[in-house]
Amino acid sequence: MAISKTLADELEKRRAVALEGGGVKKAEDRHAKGRMTARDRLASLFSEGTFQEFGLHAQHKSRHFGMEKKSIPTDGVITGTGFVDGRPVAAFSQDFTVVGGSLGEIHSKKICHTLDYAGKAGIPIIGFNDSGGARIQEGVGSLAAYGQVFYRNVQLSGVVPQISVIAGPCAGGAAYSPALTDFIIMTRENAQMFICGPEVIRAVTGQVTTMDEIGSAQAHASVSGNIHFIAEDDAHAVAIAHRLLSFLPSNNMMDPPHRVEPDLSVVDDPRLDDLVPEDPKIPFDSREVIKLLADDGDFMEVMELFAQNIVIGFGRIGGIVVGFVANQPTVKAGTLDIDASDKAARFVRFCNVFNIPIVTLVDVPGFLPGVNEERRGIIRHGAKMLFAYASATVPKITVIMRKAYGGAYLAMCSEDMGADRVIAWPTAEIAVMGADGAVNILYRKELAEADDKAAKAKELADEYRGQFATPYLAAGELFVHDIIQPRQTRSAIALTLRGLMSKRETRPPKKHGNIPL
Amino acid sequence: MKRLRITVQGIAYDVTVEDLDSPTVAAPVAASPARAAAAPAPVAAAPAAAPAAAPVAAAAPAAASGPGAVPSPLAGTVVSVDVSVGQQVSAGDTLLVLEAMKMNTNIGAPQDGTVTAINVTPGSNVTEGQVLITLS
């Protein structure tokens, strides 16, 4: 008694055809260029032997343009689940070697099934995008097929982490699926993402541009802010996804993967004292502060090249996963502008929705003054920061390192925005505005009457500075909960985090707030 | 390049105008208009081919300030100029220091090169985007 050989052979034959995808030649061509095939990408994402495929035997059902005679193995996308570091993860990987990875109805159905499955199972989903776009032969059906994917991306948003890897072309409407996900990793070479390419732009507007300028990983990472990470190649993209997953919970009902030891080490780190320049005008790199605060200096920066006046990313303090948000005084004096506000606000909302405590490090002189900022809407963009912080219910710890002026002080998670613990360094300056500006308004009359205006202004400014450019006034009014030496910061945050793990805070029921977009 | 005189409320300004979008700037690639027109569909199937057809001669958007121009990232006052004309610099070297928003901002060289022009002196007020220094 044994399974019929004919039937067993038939399965093996069909498997072999489907597994070959676009054929050995195309796969070899890819390898020769140092690129992975769709299957290679999943193989490197998942632990060996853990991949369970869905839809290997999928077949399209198009009856137009001679398609009925054409067989498309897997319909151009490989989907399924597997394990990463022992945790289940769902993934799809578009196969450019099969009809250009074009998206038809069955192709889309496979992706949708994978997204639905990830939602039901409560596991992260990773999508490798490498597709020429809609399968034109399938007409409006292929457009609807994109719609099905977008709809699910939105339903899953805030439920399970969604990570997109752009590893080839991703153009027109196709670019909107990644845009709806939480993180986009894009390979430096061989990947393009755009809505209208250079040719269309020139045909319609006459503007001359290049793919590098509008669609490359570099452009998206530094100028448009559409992506979060640049990968050097496919393997690096997978490595970034692995590292990112190591900080994220599987879904919104779980805690992130904390690595809490029973004993908490509370030791001062004098290197933090050394990092703070004596002169408040000399900038320091807030990344250095974060690296000293994070366990083993392990900090995964997100959107490193975009709006560099604010630094965001993941790390752990005392084993607890946190999201860092820090002003960066070395860039644009650490001011908040439109791009910085957008970047930080979205990150805060990600952390909140996935139960990741937020550590905010403040050294902000204010919002960036400028006609351009005002006219482009710094009010509504800056408001996103207030909205994001005020609506976040995760533990929120704020460290005021140096400047915290005006509205930007509030936007960096002040006590009034619901910070659970606000600590300041002795170097903190918390005030409505800087001394020189304030004196000009407060003492306009005195200054006008003074014989030596400059001397009088300096005298008044020094007086103002002595009173307001310190943390003591704010601490006196309980806006700052404690003032500590920089070297005590790591211990202080670690202790606070430990005590906030059971934090619960509820809000009035509503469909959703109306964040200024 | 065109020189124009514009009079605003009785004050004459001499300006130089450069048309960056002029088709003469870039050698037009023989792109079939039909194909280009087909692509704007929301989900275009053709973009895979697009990179290969990228324009050959690109008019850099920064052409107004020229290559090697180091613009000011924000409005402020020049505290010090740390290089001189003719000096060789490497990427990241501090060229000058600005004070803006209660903070000093070091302006580093975006690339290796030789300083060909310094447009500001300590004490100069600068606006965002103003070219501070030009590198070869």
XYZ file of C-alpha atoms in Angstrom, chain B:
136
model
C 20.148 83.781 -19.719
C 18.291 87.094 -19.900
C 18.959 90.346 -18.091
C 15.843 92.264 -17.106
C 15.116 95.451 -15.219
C 12.124 95.347 -12.883
C 10.794 98.491 -11.249
C 8.882 98.053 -7.998
C 7.407 101.178 -6.432
C 9.888 103.361 -8.212
C 12.964 101.328 -7.325
C 14.673 99.613 -10.238
C 16.131 96.132 -9.759
C 18.451 94.581 -12.334
C 17.883 90.846 -12.437
C 19.271 87.948 -14.431
C 16.759 85.315 -15.472
C 17.643 81.784 -16.474
C 15.031 79.446 -17.941
C 15.774 76.107 -16.308
C 12.904 74.284 -17.996
C 13.886 75.321 -21.493
C 14.090 72.267 -23.742
C 17.477 73.452 -25.020
C 19.012 72.678 -21.652
C 18.669 68.958 -22.140
C 19.166 66.994 -25.292
C 15.673 65.626 -25.865
C 15.549 61.863 -25.742
C 13.545 60.375 -28.564
C 10.606 59.458 -26.408
C 7.522 58.425 -28.274
C 4.760 60.804 -27.187
C 2.166 58.050 -27.459
C 3.982 55.943 -24.930
C 4.575 58.795 -22.583
C 0.918 59.692 -22.750
C -0.121 56.144 -21.973
C 1.859 55.960 -18.806
C -0.027 58.389 -16.520
C -2.649 55.713 -15.841
C -2.726 55.378 -12.053
C -1.208 51.946 -12.169
C 1.153 51.995 -15.092
C 2.521 48.726 -16.326
C 5.382 50.209 -18.289
C 7.539 51.873 -15.617
C 9.975 48.994 -15.591
C 11.322 50.353 -18.813
C 11.345 53.925 -17.640
C 14.702 54.029 -15.845
C 16.521 53.106 -19.023
C 14.900 55.996 -20.819
C 15.787 58.580 -18.211
C 16.873 61.855 -19.785
C 20.529 61.930 -20.641
C 21.320 65.500 -19.820
C 19.607 66.497 -16.638
C 19.233 70.112 -15.690
C 20.139 69.989 -12.035
C 17.461 71.725 -9.966
C 20.216 73.455 -8.046
C 21.521 74.997 -11.240
C 20.515 78.430 -9.971
C 23.160 78.183 -7.301
C 25.490 76.085 -9.438
C 27.371 72.927 -8.541
C 29.629 73.263 -5.535
C 27.507 76.031 -4.041
C 27.090 75.681 -0.298
C 23.739 77.198 0.661
C 22.771 78.325 4.139
C 20.435 75.800 5.785
C 18.686 78.531 7.737
C 18.691 82.276 8.286
C 21.287 83.549 10.753
C 24.482 85.479 11.356
C 27.957 84.369 10.331
C 30.127 83.854 13.426
C 33.334 82.821 11.720
C 34.674 81.808 8.336
C 37.106 78.959 8.842
C 38.527 78.646 5.313
C 40.093 80.918 2.708
C 39.840 81.081 -1.072
C 42.061 78.512 -2.728
C 42.045 76.212 0.275
C 41.556 72.479 -0.288
C 38.793 70.966 1.833
C 37.475 67.453 2.345
C 33.852 66.489 2.752
C 32.702 67.275 6.279
C 35.342 69.918 7.054
C 33.863 72.959 8.762
C 33.712 75.843 6.289
C 32.055 78.404 8.510
C 29.956 78.753 11.616
C 26.523 80.371 11.691
C 24.613 81.535 14.699
C 20.894 81.053 14.418
C 18.139 80.280 16.885
C 20.403 80.577 19.949
C 22.733 77.931 18.527
C 25.899 77.703 16.486
C 25.567 75.660 13.334
C 28.710 74.315 11.709
C 28.469 74.415 7.938
C 30.488 71.494 6.606
C 31.791 70.883 3.107
C 29.284 68.705 1.230
C 32.107 67.244 -0.864
C 35.873 67.410 -1.403
C 37.038 70.464 -3.343
C 38.787 73.792 -3.431
C 37.191 76.948 -2.069
C 36.635 79.217 -5.080
C 34.494 81.934 -3.520
C 33.475 83.143 -0.077
C 30.418 85.376 -0.216
C 30.111 86.316 3.444
C 32.194 87.703 6.292
C 31.812 87.326 10.055
C 28.827 89.385 11.122
C 26.975 88.996 7.792
C 23.296 88.265 8.074
C 22.310 85.453 5.729
C 19.004 84.076 4.570
C 17.967 80.479 4.061
C 19.286 79.158 0.755
C 21.791 81.988 0.278
C 25.042 80.731 -1.200
C 27.715 81.127 1.474
C 30.701 79.532 -0.172
C 31.426 77.942 -3.523
C 33.623 74.893 -3.938
C 35.167 73.796 -7.210
